[in-house]
PDB file of C-alpha atoms in Angstrom:
ATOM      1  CA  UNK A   1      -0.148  -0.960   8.400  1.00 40.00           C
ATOM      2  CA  UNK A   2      -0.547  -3.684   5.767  1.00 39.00           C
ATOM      3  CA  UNK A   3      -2.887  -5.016   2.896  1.00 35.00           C
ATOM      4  CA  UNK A   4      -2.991  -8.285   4.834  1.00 35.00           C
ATOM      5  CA  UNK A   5      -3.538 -11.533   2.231  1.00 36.00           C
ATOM      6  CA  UNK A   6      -7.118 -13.084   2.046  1.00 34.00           C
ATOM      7  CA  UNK A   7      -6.956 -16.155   0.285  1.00 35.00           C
ATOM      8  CA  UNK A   8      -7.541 -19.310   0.976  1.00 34.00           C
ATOM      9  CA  UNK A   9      -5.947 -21.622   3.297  1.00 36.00           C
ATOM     10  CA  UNK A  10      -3.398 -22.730   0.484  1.00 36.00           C
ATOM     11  CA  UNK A  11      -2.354 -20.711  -2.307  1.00 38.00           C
ATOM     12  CA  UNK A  12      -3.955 -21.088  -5.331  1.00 38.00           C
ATOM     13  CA  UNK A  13      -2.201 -23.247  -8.711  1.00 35.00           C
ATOM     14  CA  UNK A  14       0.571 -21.113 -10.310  1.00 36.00           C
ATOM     15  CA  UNK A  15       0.925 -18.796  -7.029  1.00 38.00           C
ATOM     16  CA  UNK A  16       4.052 -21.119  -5.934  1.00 40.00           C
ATOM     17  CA  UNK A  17       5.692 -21.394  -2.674  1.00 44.00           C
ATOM     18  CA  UNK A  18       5.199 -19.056  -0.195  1.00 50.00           C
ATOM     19  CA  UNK A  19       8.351 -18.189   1.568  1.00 51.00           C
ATOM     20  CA  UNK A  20       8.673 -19.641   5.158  1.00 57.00           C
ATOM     21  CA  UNK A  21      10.008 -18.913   8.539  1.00 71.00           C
ATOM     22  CA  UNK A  22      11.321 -15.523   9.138  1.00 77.00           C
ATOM     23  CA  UNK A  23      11.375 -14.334   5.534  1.00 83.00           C
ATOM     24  CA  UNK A  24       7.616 -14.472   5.040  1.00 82.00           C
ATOM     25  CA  UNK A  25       7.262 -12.532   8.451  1.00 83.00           C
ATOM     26  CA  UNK A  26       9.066  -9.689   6.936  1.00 84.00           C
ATOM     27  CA  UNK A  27       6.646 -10.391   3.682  1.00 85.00           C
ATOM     28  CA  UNK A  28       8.552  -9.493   0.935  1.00 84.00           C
ATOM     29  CA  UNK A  29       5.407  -9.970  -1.360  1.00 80.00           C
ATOM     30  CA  UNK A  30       4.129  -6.371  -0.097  1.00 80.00           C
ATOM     31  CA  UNK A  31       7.636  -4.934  -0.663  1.00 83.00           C
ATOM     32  CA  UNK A  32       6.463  -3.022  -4.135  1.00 80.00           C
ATOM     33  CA  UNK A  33       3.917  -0.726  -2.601  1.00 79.00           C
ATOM     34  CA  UNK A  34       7.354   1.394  -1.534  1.00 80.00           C
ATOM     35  CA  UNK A  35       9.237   0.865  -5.119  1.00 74.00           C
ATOM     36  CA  UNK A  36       5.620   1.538  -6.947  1.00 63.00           C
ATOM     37  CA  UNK A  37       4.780   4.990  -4.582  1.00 64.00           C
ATOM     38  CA  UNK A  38       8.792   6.602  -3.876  1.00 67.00           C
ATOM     39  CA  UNK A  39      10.112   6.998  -6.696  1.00 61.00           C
ATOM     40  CA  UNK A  40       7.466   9.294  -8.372  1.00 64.00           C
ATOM     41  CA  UNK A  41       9.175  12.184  -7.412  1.00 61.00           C
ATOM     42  CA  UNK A  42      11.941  11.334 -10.545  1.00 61.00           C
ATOM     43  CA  UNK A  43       9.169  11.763 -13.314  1.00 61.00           C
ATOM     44  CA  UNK A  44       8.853  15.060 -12.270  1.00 55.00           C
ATOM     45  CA  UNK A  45      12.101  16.126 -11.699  1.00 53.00           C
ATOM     46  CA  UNK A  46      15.472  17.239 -13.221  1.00 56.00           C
ATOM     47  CA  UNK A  47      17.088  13.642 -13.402  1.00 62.00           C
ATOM     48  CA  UNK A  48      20.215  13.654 -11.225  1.00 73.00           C
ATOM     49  CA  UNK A  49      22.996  11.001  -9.941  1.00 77.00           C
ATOM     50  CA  UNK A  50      22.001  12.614  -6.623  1.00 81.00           C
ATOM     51  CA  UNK A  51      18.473  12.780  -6.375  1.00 79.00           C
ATOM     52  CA  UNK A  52      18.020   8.874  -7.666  1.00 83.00           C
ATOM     53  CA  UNK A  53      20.471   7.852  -5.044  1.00 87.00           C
ATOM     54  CA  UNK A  54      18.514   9.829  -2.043  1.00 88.00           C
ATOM     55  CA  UNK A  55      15.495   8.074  -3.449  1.00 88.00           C
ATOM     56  CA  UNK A  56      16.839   4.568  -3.562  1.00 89.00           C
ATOM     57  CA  UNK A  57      18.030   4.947  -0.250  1.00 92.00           C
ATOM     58  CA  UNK A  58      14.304   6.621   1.186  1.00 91.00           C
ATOM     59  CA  UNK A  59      12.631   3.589  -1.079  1.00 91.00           C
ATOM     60  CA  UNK A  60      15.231   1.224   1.012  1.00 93.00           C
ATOM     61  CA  UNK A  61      14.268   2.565   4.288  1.00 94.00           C
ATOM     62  CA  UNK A  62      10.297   2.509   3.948  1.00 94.00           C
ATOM     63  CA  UNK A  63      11.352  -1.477   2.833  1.00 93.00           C
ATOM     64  CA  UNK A  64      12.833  -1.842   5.980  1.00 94.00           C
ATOM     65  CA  UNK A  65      10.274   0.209   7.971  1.00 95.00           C
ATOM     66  CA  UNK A  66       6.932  -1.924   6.374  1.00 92.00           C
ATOM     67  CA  UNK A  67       9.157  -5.243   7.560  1.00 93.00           C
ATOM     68  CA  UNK A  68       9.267  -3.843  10.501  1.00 93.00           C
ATOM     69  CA  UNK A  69       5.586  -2.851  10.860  1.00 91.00           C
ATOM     70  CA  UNK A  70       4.802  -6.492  10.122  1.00 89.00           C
ATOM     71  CA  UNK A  71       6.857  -7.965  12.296  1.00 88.00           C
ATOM     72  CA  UNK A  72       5.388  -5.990  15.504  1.00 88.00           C
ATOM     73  CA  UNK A  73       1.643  -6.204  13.771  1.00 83.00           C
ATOM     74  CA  UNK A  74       2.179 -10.311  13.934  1.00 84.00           C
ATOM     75  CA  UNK A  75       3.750 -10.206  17.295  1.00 84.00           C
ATOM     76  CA  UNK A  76       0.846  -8.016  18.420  1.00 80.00           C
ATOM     77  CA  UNK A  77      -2.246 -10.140  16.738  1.00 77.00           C
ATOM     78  CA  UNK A  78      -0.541 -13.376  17.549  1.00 78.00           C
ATOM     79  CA  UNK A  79      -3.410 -14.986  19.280  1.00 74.00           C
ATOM     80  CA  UNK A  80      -6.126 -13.238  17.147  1.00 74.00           C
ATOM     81  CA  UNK A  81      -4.364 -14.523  14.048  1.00 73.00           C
ATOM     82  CA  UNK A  82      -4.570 -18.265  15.213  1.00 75.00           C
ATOM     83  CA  UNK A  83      -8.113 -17.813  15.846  1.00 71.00           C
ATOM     84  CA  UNK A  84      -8.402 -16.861  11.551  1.00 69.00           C
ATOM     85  CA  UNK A  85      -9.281 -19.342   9.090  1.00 69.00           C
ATOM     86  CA  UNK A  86      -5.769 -18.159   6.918  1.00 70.00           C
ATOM     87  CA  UNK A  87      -3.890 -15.712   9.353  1.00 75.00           C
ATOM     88  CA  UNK A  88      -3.601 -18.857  11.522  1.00 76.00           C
ATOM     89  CA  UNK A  89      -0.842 -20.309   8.554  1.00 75.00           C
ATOM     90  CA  UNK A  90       1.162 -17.077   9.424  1.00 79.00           C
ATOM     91  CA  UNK A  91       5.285 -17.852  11.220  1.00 81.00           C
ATOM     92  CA  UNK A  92       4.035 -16.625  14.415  1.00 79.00           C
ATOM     93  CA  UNK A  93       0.880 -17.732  14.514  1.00 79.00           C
ATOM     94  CA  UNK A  94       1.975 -21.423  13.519  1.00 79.00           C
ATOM     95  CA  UNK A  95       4.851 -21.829  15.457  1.00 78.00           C
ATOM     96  CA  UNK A  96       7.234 -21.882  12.946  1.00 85.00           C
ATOM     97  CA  UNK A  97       8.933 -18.677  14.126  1.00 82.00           C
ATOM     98  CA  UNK A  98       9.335 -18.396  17.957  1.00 84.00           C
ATOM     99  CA  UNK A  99       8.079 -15.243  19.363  1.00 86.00           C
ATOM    100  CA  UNK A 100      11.799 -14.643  20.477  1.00 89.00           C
ATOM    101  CA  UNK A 101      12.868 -14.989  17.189  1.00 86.00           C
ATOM    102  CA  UNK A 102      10.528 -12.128  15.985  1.00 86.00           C
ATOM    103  CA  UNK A 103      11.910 -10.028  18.754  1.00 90.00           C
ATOM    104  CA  UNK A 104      15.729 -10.628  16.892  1.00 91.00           C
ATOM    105  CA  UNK A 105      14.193 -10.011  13.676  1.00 90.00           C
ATOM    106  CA  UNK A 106      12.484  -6.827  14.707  1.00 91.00           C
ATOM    107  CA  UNK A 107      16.369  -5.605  16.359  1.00 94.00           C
ATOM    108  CA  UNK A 108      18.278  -6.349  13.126  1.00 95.00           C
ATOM    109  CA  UNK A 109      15.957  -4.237  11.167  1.00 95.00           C
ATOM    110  CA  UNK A 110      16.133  -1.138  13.515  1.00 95.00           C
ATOM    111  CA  UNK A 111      19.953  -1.570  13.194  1.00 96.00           C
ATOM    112  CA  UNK A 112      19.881  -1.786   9.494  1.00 96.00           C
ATOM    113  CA  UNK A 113      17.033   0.802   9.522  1.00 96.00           C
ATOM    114  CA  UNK A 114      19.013   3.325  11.847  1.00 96.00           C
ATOM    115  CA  UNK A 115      22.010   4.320   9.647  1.00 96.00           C
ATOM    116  CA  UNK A 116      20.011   4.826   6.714  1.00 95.00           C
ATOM    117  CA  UNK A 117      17.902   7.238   8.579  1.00 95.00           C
ATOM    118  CA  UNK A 118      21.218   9.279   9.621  1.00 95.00           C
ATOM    119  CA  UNK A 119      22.499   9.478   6.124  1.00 94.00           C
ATOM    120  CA  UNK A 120      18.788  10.933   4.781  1.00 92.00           C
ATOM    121  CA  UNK A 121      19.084  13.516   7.528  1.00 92.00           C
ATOM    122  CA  UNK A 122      15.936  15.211   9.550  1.00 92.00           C
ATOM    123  CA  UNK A 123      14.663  16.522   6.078  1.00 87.00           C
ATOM    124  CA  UNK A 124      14.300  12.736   4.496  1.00 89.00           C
ATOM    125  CA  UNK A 125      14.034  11.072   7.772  1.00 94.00           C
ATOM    126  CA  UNK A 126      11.044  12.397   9.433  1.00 95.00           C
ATOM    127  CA  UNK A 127       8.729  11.016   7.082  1.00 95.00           C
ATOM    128  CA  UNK A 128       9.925   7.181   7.766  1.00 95.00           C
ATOM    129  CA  UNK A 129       9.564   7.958  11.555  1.00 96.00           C
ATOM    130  CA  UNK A 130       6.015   9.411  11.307  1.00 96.00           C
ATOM    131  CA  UNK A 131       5.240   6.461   9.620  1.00 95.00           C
ATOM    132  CA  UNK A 132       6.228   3.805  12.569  1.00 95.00           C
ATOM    133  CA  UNK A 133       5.115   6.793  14.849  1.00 95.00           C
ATOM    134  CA  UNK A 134       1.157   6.239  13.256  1.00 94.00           C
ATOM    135  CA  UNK A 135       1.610   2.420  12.935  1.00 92.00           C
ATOM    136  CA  UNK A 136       3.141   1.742  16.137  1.00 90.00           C
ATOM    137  CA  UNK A 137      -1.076   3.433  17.794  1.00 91.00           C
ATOM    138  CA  UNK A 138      -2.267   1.797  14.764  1.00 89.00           C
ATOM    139  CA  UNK A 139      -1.180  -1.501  15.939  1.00 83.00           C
ATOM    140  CA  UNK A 140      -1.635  -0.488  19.415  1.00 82.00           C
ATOM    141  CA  UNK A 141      -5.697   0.635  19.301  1.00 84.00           C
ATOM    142  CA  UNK A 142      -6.514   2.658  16.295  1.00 89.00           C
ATOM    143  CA  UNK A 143      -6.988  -0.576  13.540  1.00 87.00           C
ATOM    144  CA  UNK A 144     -10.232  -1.247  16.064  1.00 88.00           C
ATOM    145  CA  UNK A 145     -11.803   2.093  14.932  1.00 93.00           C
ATOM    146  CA  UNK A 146     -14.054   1.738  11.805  1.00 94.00           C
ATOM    147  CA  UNK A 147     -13.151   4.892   9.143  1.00 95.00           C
ATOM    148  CA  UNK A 148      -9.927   5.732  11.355  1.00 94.00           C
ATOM    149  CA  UNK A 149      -8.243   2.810  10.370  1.00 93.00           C
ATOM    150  CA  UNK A 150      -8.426   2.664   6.629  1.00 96.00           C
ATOM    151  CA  UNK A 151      -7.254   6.636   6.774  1.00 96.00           C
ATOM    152  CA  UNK A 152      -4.272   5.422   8.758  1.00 94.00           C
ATOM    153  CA  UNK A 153      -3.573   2.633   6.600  1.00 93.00           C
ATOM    154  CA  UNK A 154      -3.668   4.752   3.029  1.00 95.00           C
ATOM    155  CA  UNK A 155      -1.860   7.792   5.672  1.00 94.00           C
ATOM    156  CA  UNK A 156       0.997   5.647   4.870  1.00 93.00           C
ATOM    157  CA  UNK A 157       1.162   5.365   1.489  1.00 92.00           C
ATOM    158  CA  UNK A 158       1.531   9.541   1.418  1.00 94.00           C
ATOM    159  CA  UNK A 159       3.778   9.369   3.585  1.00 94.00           C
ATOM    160  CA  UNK A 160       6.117   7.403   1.351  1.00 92.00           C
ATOM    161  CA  UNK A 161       5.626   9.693  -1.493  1.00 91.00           C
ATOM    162  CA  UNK A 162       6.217  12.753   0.664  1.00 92.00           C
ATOM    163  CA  UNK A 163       9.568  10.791   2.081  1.00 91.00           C
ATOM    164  CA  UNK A 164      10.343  10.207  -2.137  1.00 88.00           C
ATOM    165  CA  UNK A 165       9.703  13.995  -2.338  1.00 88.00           C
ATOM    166  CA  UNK A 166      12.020  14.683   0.871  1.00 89.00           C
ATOM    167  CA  UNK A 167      14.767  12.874  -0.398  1.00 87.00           C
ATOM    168  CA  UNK A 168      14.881  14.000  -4.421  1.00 84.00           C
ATOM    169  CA  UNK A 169      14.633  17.862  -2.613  1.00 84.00           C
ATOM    170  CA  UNK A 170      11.430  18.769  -5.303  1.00 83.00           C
ATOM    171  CA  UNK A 171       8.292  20.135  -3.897  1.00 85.00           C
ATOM    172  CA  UNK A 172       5.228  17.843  -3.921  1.00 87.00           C
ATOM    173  CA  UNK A 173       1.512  18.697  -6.309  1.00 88.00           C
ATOM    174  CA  UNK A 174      -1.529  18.991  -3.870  1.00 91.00           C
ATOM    175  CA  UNK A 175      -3.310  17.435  -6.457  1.00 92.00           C
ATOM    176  CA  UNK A 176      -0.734  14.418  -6.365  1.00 91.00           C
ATOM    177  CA  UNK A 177      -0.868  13.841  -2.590  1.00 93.00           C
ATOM    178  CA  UNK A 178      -4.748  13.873  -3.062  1.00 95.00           C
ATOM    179  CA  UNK A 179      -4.584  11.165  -5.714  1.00 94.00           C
ATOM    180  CA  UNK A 180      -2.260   8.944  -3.617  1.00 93.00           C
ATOM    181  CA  UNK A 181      -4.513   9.044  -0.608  1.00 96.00           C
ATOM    182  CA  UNK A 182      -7.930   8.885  -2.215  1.00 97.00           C
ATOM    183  CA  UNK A 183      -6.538   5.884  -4.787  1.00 95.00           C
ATOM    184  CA  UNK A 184      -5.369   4.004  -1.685  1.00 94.00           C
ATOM    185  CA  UNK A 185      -8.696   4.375   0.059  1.00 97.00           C
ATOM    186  CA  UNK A 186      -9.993   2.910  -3.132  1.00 96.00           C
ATOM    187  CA  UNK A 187      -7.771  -0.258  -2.524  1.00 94.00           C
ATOM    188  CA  UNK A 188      -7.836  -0.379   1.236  1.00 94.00           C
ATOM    189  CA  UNK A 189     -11.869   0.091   1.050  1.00 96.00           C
ATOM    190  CA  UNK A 190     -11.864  -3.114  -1.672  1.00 94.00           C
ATOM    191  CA  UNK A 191      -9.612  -5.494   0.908  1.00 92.00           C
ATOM    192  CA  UNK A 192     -12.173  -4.564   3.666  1.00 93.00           C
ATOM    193  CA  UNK A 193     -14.962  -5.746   1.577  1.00 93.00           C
ATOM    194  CA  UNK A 194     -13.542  -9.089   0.898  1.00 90.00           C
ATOM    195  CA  UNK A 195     -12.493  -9.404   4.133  1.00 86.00           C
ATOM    196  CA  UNK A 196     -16.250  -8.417   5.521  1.00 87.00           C
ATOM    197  CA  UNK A 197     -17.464 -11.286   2.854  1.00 82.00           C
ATOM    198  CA  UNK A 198     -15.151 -13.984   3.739  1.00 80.00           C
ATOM    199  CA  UNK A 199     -14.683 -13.759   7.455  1.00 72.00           C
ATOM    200  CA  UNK A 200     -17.181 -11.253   8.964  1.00 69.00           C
ATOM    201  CA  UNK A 201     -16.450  -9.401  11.672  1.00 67.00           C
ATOM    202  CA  UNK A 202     -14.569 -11.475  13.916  1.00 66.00           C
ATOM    203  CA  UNK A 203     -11.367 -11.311  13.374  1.00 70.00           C
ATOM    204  CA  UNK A 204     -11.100  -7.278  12.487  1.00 78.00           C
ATOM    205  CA  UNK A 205     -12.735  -5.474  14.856  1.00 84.00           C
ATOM    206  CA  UNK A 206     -13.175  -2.473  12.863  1.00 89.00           C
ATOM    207  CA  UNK A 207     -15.282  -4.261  10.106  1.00 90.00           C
ATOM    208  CA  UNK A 208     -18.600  -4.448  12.478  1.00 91.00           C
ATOM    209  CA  UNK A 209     -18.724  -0.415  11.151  1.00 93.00           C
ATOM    210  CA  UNK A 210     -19.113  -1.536   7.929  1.00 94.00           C
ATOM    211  CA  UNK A 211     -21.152  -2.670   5.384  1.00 93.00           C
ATOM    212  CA  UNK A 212     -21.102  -4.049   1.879  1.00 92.00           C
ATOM    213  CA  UNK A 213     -23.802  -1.324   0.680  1.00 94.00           C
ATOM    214  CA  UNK A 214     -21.422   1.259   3.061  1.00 96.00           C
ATOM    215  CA  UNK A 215     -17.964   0.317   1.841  1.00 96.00           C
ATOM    216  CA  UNK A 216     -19.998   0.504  -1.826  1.00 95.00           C
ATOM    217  CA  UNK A 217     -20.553   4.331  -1.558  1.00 96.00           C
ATOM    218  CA  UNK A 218     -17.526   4.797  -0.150  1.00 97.00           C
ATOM    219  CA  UNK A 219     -15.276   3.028  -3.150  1.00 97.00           C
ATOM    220  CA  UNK A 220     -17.452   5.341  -5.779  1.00 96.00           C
ATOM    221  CA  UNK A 221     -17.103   8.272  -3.762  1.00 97.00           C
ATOM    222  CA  UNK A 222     -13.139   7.485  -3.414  1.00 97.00           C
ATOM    223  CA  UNK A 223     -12.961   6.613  -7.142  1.00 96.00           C
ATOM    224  CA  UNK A 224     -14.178  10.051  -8.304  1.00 96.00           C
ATOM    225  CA  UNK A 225     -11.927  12.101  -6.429  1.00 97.00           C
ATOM    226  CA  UNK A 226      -8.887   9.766  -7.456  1.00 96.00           C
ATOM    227  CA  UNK A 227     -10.016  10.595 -11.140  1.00 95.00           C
ATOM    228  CA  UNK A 228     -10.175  14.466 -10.523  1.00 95.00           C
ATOM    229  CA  UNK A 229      -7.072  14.573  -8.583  1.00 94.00           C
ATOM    230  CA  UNK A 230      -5.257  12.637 -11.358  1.00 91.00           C
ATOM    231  CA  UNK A 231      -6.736  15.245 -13.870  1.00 90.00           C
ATOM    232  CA  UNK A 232      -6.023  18.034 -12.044  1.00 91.00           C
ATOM    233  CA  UNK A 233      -2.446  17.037 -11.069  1.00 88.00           C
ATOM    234  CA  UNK A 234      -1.812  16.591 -14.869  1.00 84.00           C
ATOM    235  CA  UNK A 235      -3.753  19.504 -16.067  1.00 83.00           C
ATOM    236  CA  UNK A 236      -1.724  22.305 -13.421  1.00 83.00           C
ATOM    237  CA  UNK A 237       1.532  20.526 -12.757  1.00 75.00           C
ATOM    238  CA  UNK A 238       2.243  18.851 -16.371  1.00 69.00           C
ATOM    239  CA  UNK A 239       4.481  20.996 -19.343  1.00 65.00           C
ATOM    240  CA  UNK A 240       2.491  18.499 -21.590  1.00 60.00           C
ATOM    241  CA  UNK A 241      -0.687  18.461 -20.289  1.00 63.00           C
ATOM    242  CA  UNK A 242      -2.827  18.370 -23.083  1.00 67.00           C
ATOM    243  CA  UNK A 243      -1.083  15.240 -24.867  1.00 67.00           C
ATOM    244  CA  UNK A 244      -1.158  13.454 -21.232  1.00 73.00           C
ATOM    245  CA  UNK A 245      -4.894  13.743 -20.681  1.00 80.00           C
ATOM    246  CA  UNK A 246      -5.181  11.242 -23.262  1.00 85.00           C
ATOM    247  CA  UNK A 247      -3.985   9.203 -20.787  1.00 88.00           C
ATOM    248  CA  UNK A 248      -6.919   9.967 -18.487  1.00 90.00           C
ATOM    249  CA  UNK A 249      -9.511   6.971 -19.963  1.00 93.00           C
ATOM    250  CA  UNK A 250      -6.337   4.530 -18.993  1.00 94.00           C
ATOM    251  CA  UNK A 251      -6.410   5.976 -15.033  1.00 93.00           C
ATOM    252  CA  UNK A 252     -10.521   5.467 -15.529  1.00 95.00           C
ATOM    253  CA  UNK A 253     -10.195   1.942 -17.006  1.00 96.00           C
ATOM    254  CA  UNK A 254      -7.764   0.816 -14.156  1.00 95.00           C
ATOM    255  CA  UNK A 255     -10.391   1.986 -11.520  1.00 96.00           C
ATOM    256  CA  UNK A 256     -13.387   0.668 -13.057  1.00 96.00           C
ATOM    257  CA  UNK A 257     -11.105  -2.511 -13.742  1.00 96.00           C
ATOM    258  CA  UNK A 258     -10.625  -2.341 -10.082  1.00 95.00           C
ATOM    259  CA  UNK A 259     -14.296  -1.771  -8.587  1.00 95.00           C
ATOM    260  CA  UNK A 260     -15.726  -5.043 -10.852  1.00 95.00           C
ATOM    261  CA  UNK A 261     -12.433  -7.620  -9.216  1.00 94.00           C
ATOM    262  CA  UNK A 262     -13.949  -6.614  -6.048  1.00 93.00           C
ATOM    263  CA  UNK A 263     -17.681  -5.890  -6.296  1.00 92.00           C
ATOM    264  CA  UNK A 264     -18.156  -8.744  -9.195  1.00 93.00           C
ATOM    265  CA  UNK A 265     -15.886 -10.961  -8.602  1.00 90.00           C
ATOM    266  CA  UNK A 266     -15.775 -10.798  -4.442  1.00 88.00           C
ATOM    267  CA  UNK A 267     -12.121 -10.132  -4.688  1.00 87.00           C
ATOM    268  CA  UNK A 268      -9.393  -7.914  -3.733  1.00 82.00           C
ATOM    269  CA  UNK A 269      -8.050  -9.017  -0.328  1.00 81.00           C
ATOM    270  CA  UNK A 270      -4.468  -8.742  -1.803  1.00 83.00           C
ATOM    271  CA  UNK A 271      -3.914  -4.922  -3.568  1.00 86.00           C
ATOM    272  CA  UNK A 272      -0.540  -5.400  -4.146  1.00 82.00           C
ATOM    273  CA  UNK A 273      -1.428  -9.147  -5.932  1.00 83.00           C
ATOM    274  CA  UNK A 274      -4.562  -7.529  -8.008  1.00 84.00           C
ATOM    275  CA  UNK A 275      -2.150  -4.751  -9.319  1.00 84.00           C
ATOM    276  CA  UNK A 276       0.959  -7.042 -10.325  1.00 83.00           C
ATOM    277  CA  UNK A 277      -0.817 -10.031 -11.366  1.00 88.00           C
ATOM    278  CA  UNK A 278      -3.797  -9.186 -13.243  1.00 92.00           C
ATOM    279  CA  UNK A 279      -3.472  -9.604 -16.910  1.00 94.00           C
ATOM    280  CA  UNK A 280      -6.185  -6.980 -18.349  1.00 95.00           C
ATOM    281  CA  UNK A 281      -4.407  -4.716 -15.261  1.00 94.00           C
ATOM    282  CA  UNK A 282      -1.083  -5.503 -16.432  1.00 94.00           C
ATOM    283  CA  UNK A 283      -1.866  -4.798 -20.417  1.00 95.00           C
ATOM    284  CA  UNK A 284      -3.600  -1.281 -19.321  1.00 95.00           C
ATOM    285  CA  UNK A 285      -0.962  -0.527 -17.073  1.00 91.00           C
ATOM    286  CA  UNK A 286       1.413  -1.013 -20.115  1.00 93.00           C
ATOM    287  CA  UNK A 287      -0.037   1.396 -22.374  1.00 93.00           C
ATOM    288  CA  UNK A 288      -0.708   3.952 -19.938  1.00 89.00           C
ATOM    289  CA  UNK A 289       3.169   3.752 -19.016  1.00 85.00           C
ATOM    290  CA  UNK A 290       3.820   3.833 -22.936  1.00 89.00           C
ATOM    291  CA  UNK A 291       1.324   6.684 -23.559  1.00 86.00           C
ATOM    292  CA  UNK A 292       3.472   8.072 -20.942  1.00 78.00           C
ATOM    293  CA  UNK A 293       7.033   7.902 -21.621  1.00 77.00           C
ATOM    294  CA  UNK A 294       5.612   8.746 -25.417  1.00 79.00           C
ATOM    295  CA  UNK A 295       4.796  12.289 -24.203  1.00 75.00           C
ATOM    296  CA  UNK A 296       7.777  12.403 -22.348  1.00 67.00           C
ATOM    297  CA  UNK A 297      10.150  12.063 -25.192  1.00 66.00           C
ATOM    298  CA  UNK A 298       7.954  13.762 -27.634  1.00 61.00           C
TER     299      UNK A 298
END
């Protein structure tokens, strides 16, 4: 379950190195999607020693988890992957990591993964093993089906904030959980529209059920909700709520800043790389947080 990188065969000037052998097969460049969705649960709730170390430790497993996810997704799409223009450059797929090798890799992170899973308990637990549960018949048959998969993929990104939720002991906003998953449609739907415009159909299945018009309709549709759930979590669920829906035309800018990197631009393959590296992102993203932490104190 991963926001797999589109770009061209080498990485762009100023992107640097890309990490080799078995570090880049656990791709630490897709590690903040579980720092930037688990902790949420601590703006909400009473602060506490406790709570932020449950957190860490639920942020720590859904690290190990994802590495794990890619690991078995590249042993699984080996041969696909060497048949793709820039999946072919992958450690599996170019030799550089032995398929045996992979197999170690995968065991050391279900060790490391296993005792952090006892100390959250079944409470904080179950939400990390639901998560391999979906991408283990994601990676298995489901990324071939066209709607299922991109439900699957964003599934995960809920369940991280629900295991964030688990593990600080608060209760989670309907509205929030609705925001999540409609916001990662939104960014799941963009990286299948790149992916449709730079390599067709071949080497996703699930992208001969879509269409640029299609996927279109679908990132408006998606974009709405995310900007009524994001209202409607601040408006029932917020002490301040007035003074924070100023922040609402920073949430609109973001999308619509969003929707024109992938429908003008033709880009978007990598989420995580749009979201961290973008400056115009990066400066709205910085006064929304201010606006923010403003109300906060105030």
């Amino acid at each position: 379950m991963t926001f797999l990188d589109t770009r061209a065969n080498t990485a762009p000037a100023g992107d640097g190195p890309r990490p080799a052998g078995p570090i880049a097969l656990i791709r630490p460049g897709q590690w903040p999607k579980n720092f930037l969705v688990v902790p949420l649960p601590l703006l909400g709730a009473a602060w506490s020693w406790s709570a932020t170390g449950r957190v860490a430790v639920a942020t720590a497993a859904f690290v190990l988890a994802s590495s794990l996810v890619y690991v078995v997704n590249d042993m699984a799409d080996v041969e696909r992957d060497r048949r793709h223009p820039v999946k072919r450059h992958r450690p599996l797929a170019s030799g550089r990591v032995s398929m045996r090798a992979a197999v170690v890799l995968g065991a050391a992170l279900v060790a490391l993964l296993a005792p952090l899973l006892v100390w959250l308990g079944p409470a904080g637990a179950w939400p990390v093993l639901l998560y391999l549960v979906v991408n283990a018949a994601y990676s298995w048959r489901l990324k071939h089906l066209p709607l299922l998969d991109v439900f699957i993929v964003a599934s995960g990104f809920v369940l991280r904030l629900l295991g964030g939720y688990e593990a600080s002991g608060t209760p989670v906003a309907g509205w929030l959980v609705l925001t999540v998953l409609t916001l990662c449609l939104v960014l799941i739907l963009g990286k299948r529209r790149h992916e449709l415009g730079v390599s067709g159909t071949g080497h996703r299945p699930a992208l001969v059920g879509y269409s640029a018009h299609f996927l279109d309709l679908m990132l408006v549709m998606c974009s709405g909700l995310t900007m009524v759930g994001y209202l409607m979590y601040l408006r029932t669920e917020s002490d301040y709520a007035a003074g924070v829906l100023i922040t609402a035309p920073c949430a609109l800018f973001a999308l619509f800043r969003y929707l024109q990197i992938v429908v003008v631009k033709s880009e978007g393959g990598n989420p995580v790389r749009t979201l961290l590296r973008d400056p115009t992102m990066i400066t709205n993203s910085s006064l929304w947080a201010a606006l923010l932490v403003a109300f906060q104190i105030a």
